[in-house]
mmCIF file of C-alpha atoms in Angstrom:
data_model
loop_
_atom_site.group_PDB
_atom_site.id
_atom_site.type_symbol
_atom_site.label_atom_id
_atom_site.label_comp_id
_atom_site.label_asym_id
_atom_site.label_seq_id
_atom_site.Cartn_x
_atom_site.Cartn_y
_atom_site.Cartn_z
ATOM 1 C CA MET A 1 158.975 -129.628 24.252
ATOM 2 C CA PRO A 2 160.888 -131.621 22.159
ATOM 3 C CA SER A 3 160.156 -135.076 21.376
ATOM 4 C CA ILE A 4 161.902 -138.135 19.853
ATOM 5 C CA THR A 5 160.718 -141.469 18.305
ATOM 6 C CA TYR A 6 162.877 -144.217 18.802
ATOM 7 C CA THR A 7 162.501 -147.993 16.989
ATOM 8 C CA CYS A 8 163.198 -150.208 19.730
ATOM 9 C CA PRO A 9 163.380 -154.336 17.808
ATOM 10 C CA ASN A 10 162.770 -155.809 21.239
ATOM 11 C CA ILE A 11 159.431 -154.676 22.051
ATOM 12 C CA ARG A 12 157.359 -157.695 21.640
ATOM 13 C CA CYS A 13 153.902 -157.250 23.735
ATOM 14 C CA GLY A 14 152.307 -154.998 26.119
ATOM 15 C CA GLY A 15 154.148 -156.119 28.832
ATOM 16 C CA CYS A 16 157.297 -154.622 26.803
ATOM 17 C CA ALA A 17 155.490 -151.222 26.451
ATOM 18 C CA SER A 18 154.430 -151.256 30.280
ATOM 19 C CA ALA A 19 158.505 -151.806 31.179
ATOM 20 C CA ILE A 20 159.085 -149.255 28.915
ATOM 21 C CA THR A 21 156.696 -146.805 30.271
ATOM 22 C CA GLU A 22 157.617 -147.472 33.556
ATOM 23 C CA ALA A 23 161.277 -147.002 33.178
ATOM 24 C CA LEU A 24 161.200 -143.763 31.231
ATOM 25 C CA SER A 25 158.451 -142.455 33.407
ATOM 26 C CA GLY A 26 161.061 -142.438 36.338
ATOM 27 C CA VAL A 27 163.799 -140.416 34.468
ATOM 28 C CA PRO A 28 163.440 -136.560 35.653
ATOM 29 C CA GLY A 29 162.519 -134.361 32.521
ATOM 30 C CA VAL A 30 160.708 -136.997 30.541
ATOM 31 C CA ALA A 31 157.124 -135.379 29.940
ATOM 32 C CA ALA A 32 155.234 -138.464 28.082
ATOM 33 C CA VAL A 33 155.966 -141.787 26.826
ATOM 34 C CA SER A 34 153.458 -143.844 24.197
ATOM 35 C CA VAL A 35 154.549 -147.005 22.703
ATOM 36 C CA ASP A 36 153.576 -148.690 19.674
ATOM 37 C CA VAL A 37 154.139 -152.264 19.987
ATOM 38 C CA ALA A 38 153.098 -153.155 16.483
ATOM 39 C CA ALA A 39 155.746 -150.579 14.879
ATOM 40 C CA LYS A 40 158.246 -151.619 17.774
ATOM 41 C CA ALA A 41 158.485 -147.750 18.555
ATOM 42 C CA VAL A 42 158.554 -145.234 21.564
ATOM 43 C CA HIS A 43 157.911 -141.942 21.278
ATOM 44 C CA VAL A 44 159.258 -139.578 24.213
ATOM 45 C CA SER A 45 158.487 -135.804 25.095
ATOM 46 C CA PHE A 46 160.792 -134.595 27.185
ATOM 47 C CA ASP A 47 161.957 -131.090 28.778
ATOM 48 C CA ASP A 48 165.726 -130.823 27.258
ATOM 49 C CA ALA A 49 166.517 -128.495 30.251
ATOM 50 C CA GLY A 50 166.069 -131.600 32.581
ATOM 51 C CA VAL A 51 167.286 -134.436 30.351
ATOM 52 C CA THR A 52 169.249 -135.531 26.689
ATOM 53 C CA ALA A 53 168.345 -137.865 24.190
ATOM 54 C CA PRO A 54 171.429 -139.702 24.980
ATOM 55 C CA ALA A 55 170.142 -140.083 28.749
ATOM 56 C CA VAL A 56 166.738 -141.453 27.436
ATOM 57 C CA GLU A 57 168.560 -143.843 25.074
ATOM 58 C CA ALA A 58 170.399 -145.094 28.062
ATOM 59 C CA ALA A 59 167.504 -145.457 30.323
ATOM 60 C CA LEU A 60 165.962 -147.545 27.232
ATOM 61 C CA ALA A 61 168.870 -149.759 27.143
ATOM 62 C CA GLN A 62 169.032 -150.208 30.545
ATOM 63 C CA ALA A 63 165.222 -151.501 30.591
ATOM 64 C CA GLY A 64 166.423 -153.901 27.903
ATOM 65 C CA PHE A 65 165.194 -152.124 24.882
ATOM 66 C CA PRO A 66 168.200 -150.291 23.200
ATOM 67 C CA PRO A 67 166.979 -148.493 20.251
ATOM 68 C CA ALA A 68 168.161 -149.432 16.800
ATOM 69 C CA ALA A 69 170.922 -147.183 15.251
ATOM 70 C CA PRO A 70 169.011 -144.715 12.612
#
């Protein structure tokens, strides 16, 4: 199962982590989400047959946590 880690500069607290987890858990194909508040990082495991990385990025942006450009 593919996974990717995003840096999201807008992450500030546990509430942000909860909002991200809730938003991404609602995306079909997302298997697991973990958020490291201190590192401002979001690690996502997903089924690439069900969702693409750009769709995950769009869901992050829609939740208010757009990933930083690499």
